[in-house]
C-alpha cells in the first residue's frame, strides 16, 4: 500500500512536491520541539550564518528539509530519462574526467545536502558506479530502493564487509564509488573528529580507501533551484594531501564538507543527528590526537507521538513510510466528499498496479460467486478496490480528526439491540468490511471496549492503527499474538468485545466450515469466548456510503441460543451470517485477504 502512495506522489510536478515538502517541513518544525531544537542547535553551532542572516537561513532550512523528503518519489520512481531532465546544469565535470584519466578510481563524497539521491544517477548514465547504502529494515522497501537507485550503471553495496570489498574492487577496476561521508558510522567504524567545531563520530572508510587505492576524491552536491525548476550539480575535487592518520584524515574530510556546506547552508540537513553517540561507542571525554570530547549520552528514544510531525520525521520510522503518512495527513483536512474521490482514484491505482492482490480478489470472487460471469466479477473487483482505496485514505480522519467529526461521519443504527442486553457481557461481532475501523473507532468515542488486532509488518502503520483504536479513552487492545486471556479479563470488567472473526490465521484453533460453499479455516473463538464469559453476541456491520456521505454502523438483534453444544455448528452459524451481509454489499467485503489460504488435508492450494 505504501508503495502505491509513493507512486501517486512521484508524478506530481516537482514544484508541487517542493511546495508540499515545505509545508511538511514547517509542520514538523512547529510540531516537534525535539526536532526544532536539534535543527536550531546544529545550525547555530555551525557558525555558517553571516551576521543578521540566521533567521533567514533557518527558515529556508526548515522548508528545504521537507523538500528533501517529498522529492524522493519523483527521483526514485519516475523513468530514468525524466529524472535526468531535472538536472539542469553540471559544474565541474572536468574534475571527473581528470580523475578517470588517472585510472586509479574515483570516490564521490555526497553529503546530506540538496538532492543527494540524484547525483549517482547522473554519473551512472555515463559510467559505472558502486554506491554504498544501508539496507532497509522493512523488506517491502527493498524493491523501491532497487527501482529507484539501481538504474543506469549503478550497483549497490550494502554497509557490511561484502559491501566494503565491492567498493575496493570497483576502485581497482578504475571505476567510481559513492559514499555519504557525514553519515554516522557504527561502532569500530569511525573516530571522533571535529565537524563545524564539535566532535562528531566520523567514518574512517574513506581514508582507508584513498590510501589503499590512490583513488581521486570528488565532492558532489545537487542543489535545488527555486520554484521547483530542478537541480544544479556541483562537482569539486577534494584538496590534495589527505593525512594517513585516521583522526586527521577524518578532520580533513569534515573540513572539505564544511566548505561545501557554506555555499548553500540552507540546503544542508541540519535536522540530522550528526553528533549522536552510536551504540557501543564510548561517550566519555576522549583524547584522539588532541580531540577532547565531553561526555555525551545517546539520544533518548522518545515515546510514540502521533501528531503529523512525529509520523514524518520520528527516528523510529523510515523515510518512505513518512512520505505516505504525510500524504494521508494532508488529505484528511479535505471534506469527505472530496476525500472520497481521491480515495476512489487511489483505489483504481491499486487495482492497476497491485497485480498480486488483484489476482487474490479474482480467485476469491470466482470461488464465492461462481454464478457470475467473468465480466461481472471483474466489475466487482474494480468496485472493491475503489471502496478499499477510500478506506485507506479516510483513515487519516481516524488518526487525526476530532471526536466530533468522527461522530458525525459514522451514524449508528439499531443501537436498541445492544442496549437491550447492555446489562450483560457482550461480544460485538464485526466482520471484515472496508468500514471496519470506522465503526470500531466510532464506538470508542462513546463507549469503552476491548478488541484484538494483528501486528502489522510496517511498524509505523502498526503504531498508528493501535493509536487510532485507543485514542478516545479506556479501550484496551490485545494483540492476536497475546491470545484471549487479556480479552476475557477486560470482558469480566464489563467491557464489550469488538471482535473481528473472519480471517485465515491457519488451521490452529480453527475448524473448516463452509463460507460461500468453500471450506474455510475459521477461528472458533466466538463460541469459546461466549461460553467462558456468558456473553451475548450482537453483530454489527459498518457500511461505506456512496459519494462521501459517510458510514453507517448497524447493530443486529442479539443471537439467541448461542453458544450451542457444538463449536463447529456455532462457527457455521457465524459464517452463514457473514455470508448474508456480504451478499448485501459484496464490493465492501475484504476480498484482498487470502481467505481460503489454509486447506483441509489433501486439498490443493487455491492461490499461486
Coordinates of C-alpha atoms in Angstrom, one line a residue:
X1 CA 0.0 0.0 0.0
X2 CA 2.8 2.4 0.9
X3 CA 4.4 1.8 -2.5
X4 CA 1.3 2.8 -4.3
X5 CA 1.0 6.0 -2.3
X6 CA 4.6 6.9 -3.3
X7 CA 3.8 6.2 -7.0
X8 CA 1.0 8.7 -6.7
X9 CA 3.4 11.3 -5.4
X10 CA 6.0 10.5 -8.0
X11 CA 4.1 12.0 -10.9
X12 CA 3.1 15.3 -9.2
X13 CA 5.0 18.2 -10.6
X14 CA 8.3 19.0 -8.9
X15 CA 7.1 22.5 -7.9
X16 CA 4.1 20.9 -6.2
X17 CA 6.2 18.3 -4.4
X18 CA 8.5 21.1 -3.2
X19 CA 5.5 23.1 -2.0
X20 CA 4.1 20.2 -0.1
X21 CA 7.6 19.4 1.2
X22 CA 7.9 23.0 2.6
X23 CA 4.6 22.6 4.3
X24 CA 5.7 19.3 5.8
X25 CA 9.0 20.8 6.9
X26 CA 7.2 23.6 8.7
X27 CA 4.6 21.2 10.2
X28 CA 7.4 19.1 11.5
X29 CA 9.4 22.1 12.9
X30 CA 6.4 23.7 14.6
X31 CA 5.0 20.4 16.0
X32 CA 8.2 18.8 17.3
X33 CA 10.2 20.6 20.0
X34 CA 12.9 17.9 19.8
X35 CA 13.3 18.2 16.0
X36 CA 13.2 22.0 16.1
X37 CA 15.7 22.2 18.9
X38 CA 18.2 19.9 17.1
X39 CA 17.9 21.9 13.9
X40 CA 18.5 25.2 15.7
X41 CA 21.3 23.8 17.8
X42 CA 23.2 22.4 14.8
X43 CA 22.7 25.5 12.7
X44 CA 23.7 27.9 15.5
X45 CA 26.8 26.0 16.5
X46 CA 28.0 25.6 12.9
X47 CA 28.7 29.4 12.5
X48 CA 27.8 29.3 8.8
X49 CA 25.3 32.2 9.0
X50 CA 26.5 35.7 8.4
X51 CA 25.6 38.4 10.9
X52 CA 21.9 39.1 10.8
X53 CA 21.2 36.1 8.4
X54 CA 20.5 33.4 11.0
X55 CA 16.7 33.7 10.8
X56 CA 16.6 33.7 7.1
X57 CA 18.8 30.7 6.8
X58 CA 16.8 28.8 9.4
X59 CA 13.5 29.5 7.7
X60 CA 14.9 28.2 4.4
X61 CA 16.5 25.2 6.0
X62 CA 13.1 24.2 7.6
X63 CA 11.5 24.2 4.1
X64 CA 14.4 22.5 2.4
X65 CA 14.4 19.6 4.9
X66 CA 10.8 18.9 3.9
X67 CA 11.5 19.2 0.2
X68 CA 14.3 16.6 0.6
X69 CA 11.6 14.1 1.7
X70 CA 8.8 14.8 -0.7
X71 CA 11.1 14.9 -3.8
X72 CA 12.2 11.3 -3.3
X73 CA 9.3 9.6 -5.0
X74 CA 10.0 11.6 -8.2
X75 CA 13.7 10.8 -8.1
X76 CA 13.1 7.1 -7.3
X77 CA 10.0 6.2 -9.3
X78 CA 9.9 8.3 -12.4
X79 CA 11.5 6.9 -15.6
X80 CA 15.3 7.5 -15.6
X81 CA 15.3 10.0 -18.5
X82 CA 12.6 12.1 -16.8
X83 CA 14.7 12.2 -13.6
X84 CA 17.9 13.2 -15.5
X85 CA 16.0 16.0 -17.1
X86 CA 15.6 17.5 -13.6
X87 CA 19.3 18.2 -13.6
X88 CA 19.7 21.4 -15.5
X89 CA 23.5 22.1 -15.3
X90 CA 26.6 20.2 -14.2
X91 CA 29.5 22.3 -13.0
X92 CA 33.0 20.8 -12.6
X93 CA 32.7 17.7 -14.9
X94 CA 36.3 18.3 -15.9
X95 CA 37.4 17.2 -12.5
X96 CA 35.6 13.9 -13.1
X97 CA 37.3 13.4 -16.4
X98 CA 40.7 14.2 -14.9
X99 CA 40.2 11.7 -12.2
X100 CA 39.1 8.9 -14.6
X101 CA 42.1 9.6 -16.8
X102 CA 44.4 8.7 -13.8
X103 CA 42.9 5.1 -13.9
X104 CA 43.0 4.8 -10.1
X105 CA 39.3 5.0 -9.5
X106 CA 37.1 7.8 -8.3
X107 CA 35.3 8.4 -4.9
X108 CA 32.3 10.6 -4.9
X109 CA 31.5 12.1 -1.5
X110 CA 27.9 13.3 -1.3
X111 CA 26.9 14.9 2.0
X112 CA 23.4 15.2 3.3
X113 CA 22.5 18.3 1.3
X114 CA 20.4 19.2 -1.7
X115 CA 19.1 16.2 -3.6
X116 CA 21.9 13.8 -2.9
X117 CA 19.9 10.8 -4.4
X118 CA 20.2 12.2 -7.9
X119 CA 24.0 12.6 -8.1
X120 CA 24.7 8.9 -8.7
X121 CA 22.0 8.6 -11.4
X122 CA 23.6 11.4 -13.4
X123 CA 27.0 9.8 -13.3
X124 CA 25.6 6.3 -13.9
X125 CA 24.1 7.4 -17.2
X126 CA 27.7 7.7 -18.4
X127 CA 29.9 5.4 -16.4
X128 CA 29.5 2.5 -13.9
X129 CA 29.4 3.4 -10.2
X130 CA 29.1 1.4 -7.0
X131 CA 27.1 3.1 -4.2
X132 CA 27.4 2.2 -0.5
X133 CA 23.9 2.0 1.1
X134 CA 22.3 0.8 4.3
X135 CA 19.8 -2.0 3.6
X136 CA 16.3 -1.1 5.0
X137 CA 14.8 -2.9 8.0
X138 CA 11.5 -3.2 6.2
X139 CA 11.6 -5.8 3.4
X140 CA 8.9 -4.1 1.3
X141 CA 11.2 -1.1 0.9
X142 CA 13.9 -3.1 -0.9
X143 CA 12.1 -3.3 -4.3
X144 CA 11.6 0.5 -4.1
X145 CA 15.3 1.1 -3.4
X146 CA 16.2 -1.2 -6.3
X147 CA 13.8 0.5 -8.6
X148 CA 15.0 4.0 -7.6
X149 CA 18.7 3.6 -7.2
X150 CA 19.7 0.6 -9.4
X151 CA 19.4 2.3 -12.7
X152 CA 21.8 3.0 -15.5
X153 CA 25.1 1.6 -14.4
X154 CA 24.5 1.8 -10.6
X155 CA 25.5 -1.1 -8.4
X156 CA 24.5 -1.1 -4.7
X157 CA 27.0 -2.2 -2.0
X158 CA 25.5 -2.9 1.5
X159 CA 27.2 -1.5 4.6
X160 CA 28.9 -4.7 5.6
X161 CA 32.1 -6.5 4.9
X162 CA 31.0 -7.7 1.5
X163 CA 29.9 -4.2 0.5
X164 CA 33.3 -2.7 1.5
X165 CA 35.0 -5.4 -0.6
X166 CA 32.8 -4.4 -3.5
X167 CA 34.0 -0.8 -3.2
X168 CA 37.7 -1.8 -3.2
X169 CA 37.1 -4.0 -6.3
X170 CA 35.3 -1.2 -8.1
X171 CA 38.2 1.3 -7.4
X172 CA 40.8 -1.2 -8.5
X173 CA 38.9 -1.6 -11.8
X174 CA 39.3 2.2 -12.2
X175 CA 35.5 2.8 -11.6
X176 CA 33.7 5.2 -9.3
X177 CA 32.1 4.7 -6.0
X178 CA 29.6 6.8 -4.0
X179 CA 29.6 7.4 -0.2
X180 CA 27.6 9.6 2.2
X181 CA 30.6 10.8 4.2
X182 CA 28.6 12.5 7.0
X183 CA 26.5 9.5 7.9
X184 CA 27.2 8.4 11.5
X185 CA 29.0 5.0 11.3
X186 CA 28.7 2.1 13.6
X187 CA 30.9 1.0 16.5
X188 CA 34.5 0.5 15.4
X189 CA 34.0 2.1 12.0
X190 CA 34.7 5.7 13.0
X191 CA 36.7 8.2 15.1
X192 CA 35.8 11.4 16.8
X193 CA 36.7 14.4 14.7
X194 CA 35.6 18.0 14.7
X195 CA 32.7 18.9 12.3
X196 CA 31.8 22.6 12.5
X197 CA 33.8 22.9 15.7
X198 CA 32.0 20.0 17.5
X199 CA 33.3 16.4 17.9
X200 CA 31.3 14.1 15.5
X201 CA 31.8 10.3 15.1
X202 CA 33.2 10.2 11.6
X203 CA 33.7 7.2 9.3
X204 CA 37.3 6.1 8.6
X205 CA 36.4 4.2 5.4
X206 CA 37.1 7.0 3.0
X207 CA 40.7 7.5 4.3
X208 CA 41.4 3.8 4.1
X209 CA 40.0 3.6 0.5
X210 CA 42.1 6.6 -0.6
X211 CA 45.4 5.3 0.9
X212 CA 44.8 1.7 -0.3
X213 CA 44.0 2.6 -3.9
X214 CA 45.2 6.1 -4.5
X215 CA 41.8 7.0 -5.9
X216 CA 40.8 10.6 -6.6
X217 CA 38.1 12.2 -4.4
X218 CA 35.4 14.5 -5.7
X219 CA 32.7 16.2 -3.6
X220 CA 29.3 16.3 -5.2
X221 CA 26.1 18.2 -4.4
X222 CA 22.9 18.6 -6.4
X223 CA 21.5 22.0 -5.2
X224 CA 17.8 22.7 -5.6
X225 CA 16.7 25.5 -7.9
X226 CA 13.9 27.8 -6.8
X227 CA 10.3 27.3 -7.7
X228 CA 10.8 23.6 -8.4
X229 CA 12.7 24.2 -11.6
X230 CA 15.1 21.3 -10.9
X231 CA 18.7 20.9 -9.7
X232 CA 22.2 22.0 -10.5
X233 CA 25.0 19.6 -9.9
X234 CA 28.3 20.9 -8.4
X235 CA 31.5 18.8 -8.5
X236 CA 34.8 19.9 -7.0
X237 CA 37.9 17.9 -6.2
X238 CA 39.0 17.2 -2.6
X239 CA 42.1 19.1 -1.7
X240 CA 45.3 17.0 -2.0
X241 CA 47.3 15.7 0.9
X242 CA 44.8 13.6 2.9
X243 CA 46.7 12.5 6.1
X244 CA 47.2 8.8 6.7
X245 CA 46.4 9.0 10.5
X246 CA 42.6 8.2 10.8
X247 CA 41.6 11.1 13.1
X248 CA 43.5 13.6 11.0
X249 CA 42.0 12.1 7.8
X250 CA 38.5 12.4 9.3
X251 CA 39.2 16.0 10.2
X252 CA 40.4 16.7 6.7
X253 CA 37.3 15.2 5.1
X254 CA 35.0 17.1 7.5
X255 CA 36.7 20.4 6.7
X256 CA 36.1 19.8 3.0
X257 CA 32.4 19.1 3.7
X258 CA 32.2 22.2 5.7
X259 CA 33.5 24.2 2.8
X260 CA 30.8 22.8 0.5
X261 CA 28.0 23.3 3.1
X262 CA 28.9 27.0 3.4
X263 CA 27.9 27.5 -0.3
X264 CA 24.3 26.7 0.4
X265 CA 23.9 26.3 4.2
X266 CA 20.1 26.3 3.9
X267 CA 20.2 23.0 1.9
X268 CA 22.2 21.0 4.4
X269 CA 20.2 18.6 6.5
X270 CA 20.6 20.3 9.9
X271 CA 17.9 18.1 11.5
X272 CA 20.1 15.0 11.0
X273 CA 21.5 13.8 14.3
X274 CA 25.1 14.2 13.2
X275 CA 26.6 14.4 16.7
X276 CA 24.9 11.3 18.2
X277 CA 26.9 8.7 20.0
X278 CA 26.4 5.3 18.3
X279 CA 25.5 2.3 20.4
X280 CA 28.6 0.7 21.9
X281 CA 30.8 3.8 21.3
X282 CA 32.3 5.5 24.4
X283 CA 30.7 8.8 25.1
X284 CA 33.3 9.8 27.7
X285 CA 35.8 12.5 27.2
X286 CA 38.4 11.2 24.7
X287 CA 41.8 12.3 23.5
X288 CA 42.4 11.3 19.9
X289 CA 45.2 13.4 18.5
X290 CA 44.1 16.4 20.6
X291 CA 40.4 16.0 20.2
X292 CA 38.6 16.4 23.6
X293 CA 35.0 15.4 23.7
X294 CA 32.8 16.0 26.7
X295 CA 30.7 13.1 27.7
X296 CA 27.6 12.7 25.6
X297 CA 24.7 10.4 26.3
X298 CA 23.0 8.6 23.4
X299 CA 19.9 10.4 22.2
X300 CA 17.0 9.1 24.3
X301 CA 14.2 7.3 22.4
X302 CA 11.0 9.4 22.6
X303 CA 7.6 7.9 23.3
X304 CA 5.5 7.4 20.2
X305 CA 3.8 10.6 19.3
X306 CA 1.1 10.6 16.6
X307 CA 0.9 14.2 15.6
X308 CA 1.9 14.7 12.0
X309 CA 5.4 15.8 12.8
X310 CA 6.2 12.6 14.6
X311 CA 4.9 10.4 11.8
X312 CA 7.0 12.3 9.3
X313 CA 10.4 12.5 11.0
X314 CA 10.4 10.2 14.0
X315 CA 13.7 8.4 14.1
X316 CA 11.8 5.2 14.6
X317 CA 10.4 5.2 11.1
X318 CA 11.9 5.1 7.6
X319 CA 11.6 8.0 5.1
X320 CA 9.2 6.2 2.7
X321 CA 6.7 5.5 5.5
X322 CA 6.8 9.1 6.5
X323 CA 6.0 10.2 2.9
X324 CA 2.9 8.0 2.8
X325 CA 1.7 9.1 6.2
X326 CA 2.3 12.8 5.3
X327 CA 0.1 12.4 2.2
X328 CA -2.7 10.8 4.3
X329 CA -2.4 13.6 6.9
X330 CA -2.6 16.3 4.3
X331 CA -5.7 14.8 2.7
X332 CA -7.6 14.3 6.0
X333 CA -8.3 18.1 6.1
X334 CA -10.4 17.8 2.9
X335 CA -14.2 17.5 3.1
X336 CA -15.3 13.8 2.9
X337 CA -17.0 14.2 -0.5
X338 CA -13.7 15.4 -1.9
X339 CA -11.6 12.9 0.0
X340 CA -13.8 10.1 -1.2
X341 CA -13.0 11.0 -4.8
X342 CA -9.3 10.9 -4.1
X343 CA -9.8 7.5 -2.3
X344 CA -11.6 6.1 -5.3
X345 CA -8.9 7.2 -7.6
X346 CA -6.2 5.8 -5.3
X347 CA -8.2 2.5 -5.3
X348 CA -8.1 2.4 -9.1
X349 CA -4.4 2.9 -8.9
X350 CA -4.1 0.0 -6.5
X351 CA -6.1 -2.1 -9.0
X352 CA -3.8 -1.2 -11.9
X353 CA -0.5 -1.7 -10.0
X354 CA -1.4 -4.3 -7.4
X355 CA -1.3 -7.4 -9.6
X356 CA -0.9 -9.9 -6.7
X357 CA -3.9 -8.5 -4.7
X358 CA -5.9 -8.2 -7.9
X359 CA -5.3 -11.9 -8.5
X360 CA -6.3 -12.8 -5.0
X361 CA -9.5 -10.9 -5.3
X362 CA -10.4 -12.6 -8.6
X363 CA -9.8 -16.0 -7.1
X364 CA -11.9 -15.2 -4.0
X365 CA -14.8 -14.0 -6.1
X366 CA -14.6 -16.9 -8.5
X367 CA -14.9 -19.3 -5.6
X368 CA -17.7 -17.3 -3.8
X369 CA -19.7 -16.2 -6.8
X370 CA -19.4 -18.9 -9.5
X371 CA -22.8 -17.9 -10.9
X372 CA -21.4 -14.6 -12.0
X373 CA -19.8 -14.1 -15.4
X374 CA -16.1 -13.1 -15.6
X375 CA -17.2 -9.6 -16.7
X376 CA -19.5 -9.2 -13.6
X377 CA -16.8 -10.4 -11.3
X378 CA -14.1 -8.1 -12.8
X379 CA -16.5 -5.2 -12.4
X380 CA -17.0 -6.2 -8.7
X381 CA -13.2 -6.4 -8.3
X382 CA -12.8 -2.8 -9.5
X383 CA -15.6 -1.6 -7.2
X384 CA -13.9 -3.3 -4.3
X385 CA -10.6 -1.6 -5.0
X386 CA -12.3 1.8 -5.1
X387 CA -14.0 1.1 -1.8
X388 CA -10.8 -0.1 -0.3
X389 CA -8.8 2.9 -1.6
X390 CA -11.3 5.2 0.1
X391 CA -11.0 3.3 3.4
X392 CA -7.2 3.7 3.3
X393 CA -7.1 7.5 2.7
X394 CA -10.0 8.1 5.1
X395 CA -8.1 6.5 7.9
X396 CA -6.4 9.9 8.3
X397 CA -9.7 11.1 9.8
X398 CA -9.5 8.3 12.4
X399 CA -5.8 9.1 13.2
X400 CA -6.0 12.9 13.5
X401 CA -9.6 14.3 13.3
X402 CA -11.6 15.4 16.3
X403 CA -14.1 13.2 18.1
X404 CA -17.0 15.3 16.9
X405 CA -16.0 14.9 13.2
X406 CA -15.8 11.1 13.6
X407 CA -19.2 11.0 15.4
X408 CA -20.8 13.0 12.5
X409 CA -19.1 10.8 9.9
X410 CA -20.4 7.4 11.3
X411 CA -24.1 7.1 12.1
X412 CA -25.4 4.4 14.4
X413 CA -28.4 2.3 13.6
X414 CA -30.1 -0.4 15.7
X415 CA -28.5 0.7 18.9
X416 CA -31.5 -0.6 20.7
X417 CA -30.4 -4.1 20.0
X418 CA -27.3 -3.7 22.1
X419 CA -29.0 -1.5 24.7
X420 CA -31.5 -4.3 25.3
X421 CA -28.6 -6.6 26.6
X422 CA -26.3 -3.9 27.8
X423 CA -26.5 -5.2 31.4
X424 CA -24.8 -8.4 30.2
X425 CA -21.4 -9.3 28.9
X426 CA -21.5 -8.6 25.1
X427 CA -19.5 -9.5 22.0
X428 CA -19.9 -7.2 19.1
X429 CA -19.3 -9.4 16.0
X430 CA -17.7 -7.2 13.4
X431 CA -16.8 -8.9 10.1
X432 CA -14.0 -7.6 7.8
X433 CA -15.8 -5.0 5.6
X434 CA -13.9 -1.9 4.5
X435 CA -15.7 0.2 7.1
X436 CA -14.5 -2.0 10.0
X437 CA -12.1 0.6 11.6
X438 CA -14.5 3.4 11.0
X439 CA -17.2 1.6 13.0
X440 CA -14.8 0.5 15.7
X441 CA -13.3 3.9 16.3
X442 CA -16.7 5.5 16.3
X443 CA -17.8 3.2 19.1
X444 CA -14.8 4.1 21.2
X445 CA -15.9 7.8 21.1
X446 CA -18.9 6.9 23.2
X447 CA -18.2 3.5 24.8
X448 CA -15.1 1.9 26.2
X449 CA -14.5 -1.5 24.7
X450 CA -11.8 -4.2 24.2
X451 CA -10.7 -5.5 20.9
X452 CA -7.9 -7.6 19.2
X453 CA -5.6 -6.7 16.3
X454 CA -2.9 -8.3 14.3
X455 CA 0.5 -6.6 14.4
X456 CA 1.3 -5.0 11.0
X457 CA 4.6 -5.6 9.2
X458 CA 5.1 -1.8 8.9
X459 CA 5.8 -0.5 12.4
X460 CA 4.5 3.0 11.6
X461 CA 1.2 1.7 10.4
X462 CA 1.1 -0.7 13.3
X463 CA 1.6 2.1 15.8
X464 CA -0.9 4.4 14.0
X465 CA -3.6 1.7 13.9
X466 CA -3.2 1.0 17.5
X467 CA -3.3 4.7 18.3
X468 CA -6.5 5.3 16.4
X469 CA -8.3 2.4 18.1
X470 CA -7.3 3.6 21.6
X471 CA -7.2 7.4 21.4
X472 CA -10.6 8.1 22.8
X473 CA -10.5 6.6 26.3
X474 CA -10.2 3.3 28.1
X475 CA -10.4 0.9 25.1
X476 CA -7.5 -1.6 25.5
X477 CA -6.2 -3.5 22.5
X478 CA -4.9 -7.1 22.8
X479 CA -2.6 -8.4 20.1
X480 CA -3.7 -11.6 18.5
X481 CA -0.3 -13.0 19.4
X482 CA -1.2 -12.4 23.1
X483 CA -4.2 -14.8 23.0
X484 CA -7.6 -14.4 24.5
X485 CA -6.7 -14.0 28.2
X486 CA -6.4 -10.2 28.2
X487 CA -9.8 -10.0 26.4
X488 CA -11.6 -12.3 28.9
X489 CA -10.2 -10.2 31.8
X490 CA -11.4 -7.0 30.2
X491 CA -14.9 -8.5 29.5
X492 CA -15.2 -9.6 33.1
X493 CA -14.7 -5.9 34.0
X494 CA -17.7 -5.1 31.9
X495 CA -16.2 -4.0 28.5
X496 CA -17.8 -5.1 25.3
X497 CA -15.6 -7.2 23.0
X498 CA -15.4 -5.8 19.4
X499 CA -14.4 -9.0 17.7
X500 CA -13.1 -9.4 14.1
X501 CA -13.6 -13.1 13.4
X502 CA -13.2 -13.9 9.7
X503 CA -9.5 -14.0 8.7
X504 CA -7.5 -17.1 7.9
X505 CA -4.8 -17.4 10.6
X506 CA -4.1 -21.1 9.8
X507 CA -5.6 -24.4 11.0
X508 CA -4.6 -23.9 14.6
X509 CA -7.7 -23.1 16.9
X510 CA -9.8 -23.3 13.7
X511 CA -12.3 -25.6 12.0
X512 CA -13.0 -25.9 8.3
X513 CA -16.6 -24.8 7.8
X514 CA -18.3 -23.5 4.6
X515 CA -18.0 -19.9 3.5
X516 CA -19.9 -19.5 0.3
X517 CA -19.8 -23.2 0.0
X518 CA -16.0 -23.4 0.2
X519 CA -14.3 -24.9 3.3
X520 CA -12.6 -22.1 5.1
X521 CA -10.3 -22.3 8.2
X522 CA -12.3 -20.3 10.7
X523 CA -11.3 -19.4 14.2
X524 CA -13.7 -20.8 16.9
X525 CA -13.0 -18.0 19.4
X526 CA -16.5 -16.5 19.2
X527 CA -18.2 -19.7 20.5
X528 CA -15.4 -20.3 23.1
X529 CA -15.3 -16.7 24.5
X530 CA -19.1 -16.6 24.7
X531 CA -19.2 -19.8 26.6
X532 CA -16.4 -18.8 29.0
X533 CA -17.8 -15.3 29.8
X534 CA -21.6 -16.0 29.3
X535 CA -21.6 -13.2 26.7
X536 CA -24.4 -12.3 24.3
X537 CA -23.4 -11.9 20.6
X538 CA -24.7 -8.7 19.0
X539 CA -23.4 -8.4 15.4
X540 CA -22.6 -5.0 14.0
X541 CA -21.6 -4.2 10.4
X542 CA -20.3 -0.8 9.1
X543 CA -21.4 0.2 5.6
X544 CA -19.5 2.8 3.5
X545 CA -22.0 5.1 1.9
X546 CA -21.5 6.4 -1.7
X547 CA -20.5 9.9 -2.6
X548 CA -18.7 10.7 0.6
X549 CA -21.9 10.6 2.6
X550 CA -20.1 8.8 5.5
X551 CA -20.7 5.4 7.1
X552 CA -23.5 3.6 8.9
X553 CA -22.7 1.2 11.7
X554 CA -25.8 -1.1 12.0
X555 CA -26.4 -3.3 15.1
X556 CA -28.4 -6.5 14.6
X557 CA -30.6 -8.4 17.1
X558 CA -28.7 -10.4 19.7
X559 CA -28.3 -14.1 18.8
X560 CA -30.5 -16.5 20.7
X561 CA -29.4 -20.0 21.8
X562 CA -25.7 -19.1 21.3
X563 CA -23.4 -20.7 22.0
X564 CA -24.7 -24.1 21.3
X565 CA -23.5 -27.5 22.3
X566 CA -21.2 -27.9 19.2
X567 CA -18.4 -25.4 18.5
X568 CA -18.4 -26.3 14.8
X569 CA -22.1 -25.6 14.4
X570 CA -21.6 -22.2 16.1
X571 CA -18.8 -21.4 13.7
X572 CA -21.0 -22.4 10.7
X573 CA -23.7 -20.1 12.0
X574 CA -21.3 -17.2 12.2
X575 CA -20.0 -17.8 8.6
X576 CA -23.6 -18.0 7.4
X577 CA -24.4 -14.6 9.0
X578 CA -21.4 -13.0 7.4
X579 CA -22.2 -14.5 4.0
X580 CA -25.7 -12.9 4.2
X581 CA -24.2 -9.5 4.9
X582 CA -21.6 -9.9 2.1
X583 CA -24.4 -10.6 -0.4
X584 CA -25.9 -7.2 0.6
X585 CA -22.8 -5.2 -0.3
X586 CA -20.3 -7.6 -1.9
X587 CA -17.9 -4.8 -3.1
X588 CA -17.2 -3.8 0.5
X589 CA -16.0 -7.2 1.9
X590 CA -12.3 -7.6 2.3
X591 CA -11.5 -9.7 -0.8
X592 CA -7.9 -8.8 -0.8
X593 CA -7.3 -11.3 2.0
X594 CA -6.4 -14.9 1.2
X595 CA -9.5 -16.2 3.0
X596 CA -9.0 -19.7 1.7
X597 CA -5.3 -20.0 2.1
X598 CA -5.4 -22.9 4.6
X599 CA -6.8 -26.0 3.1
X600 CA -8.2 -29.3 4.5
X601 CA -5.7 -32.2 4.4
X602 CA -5.3 -33.4 0.9
X603 CA -6.8 -30.4 -0.9
X604 CA -4.6 -28.4 -3.3
X605 CA -3.7 -24.7 -2.8
X606 CA -6.1 -22.2 -4.2
X607 CA -3.6 -19.3 -4.5
X608 CA -0.4 -19.4 -6.7

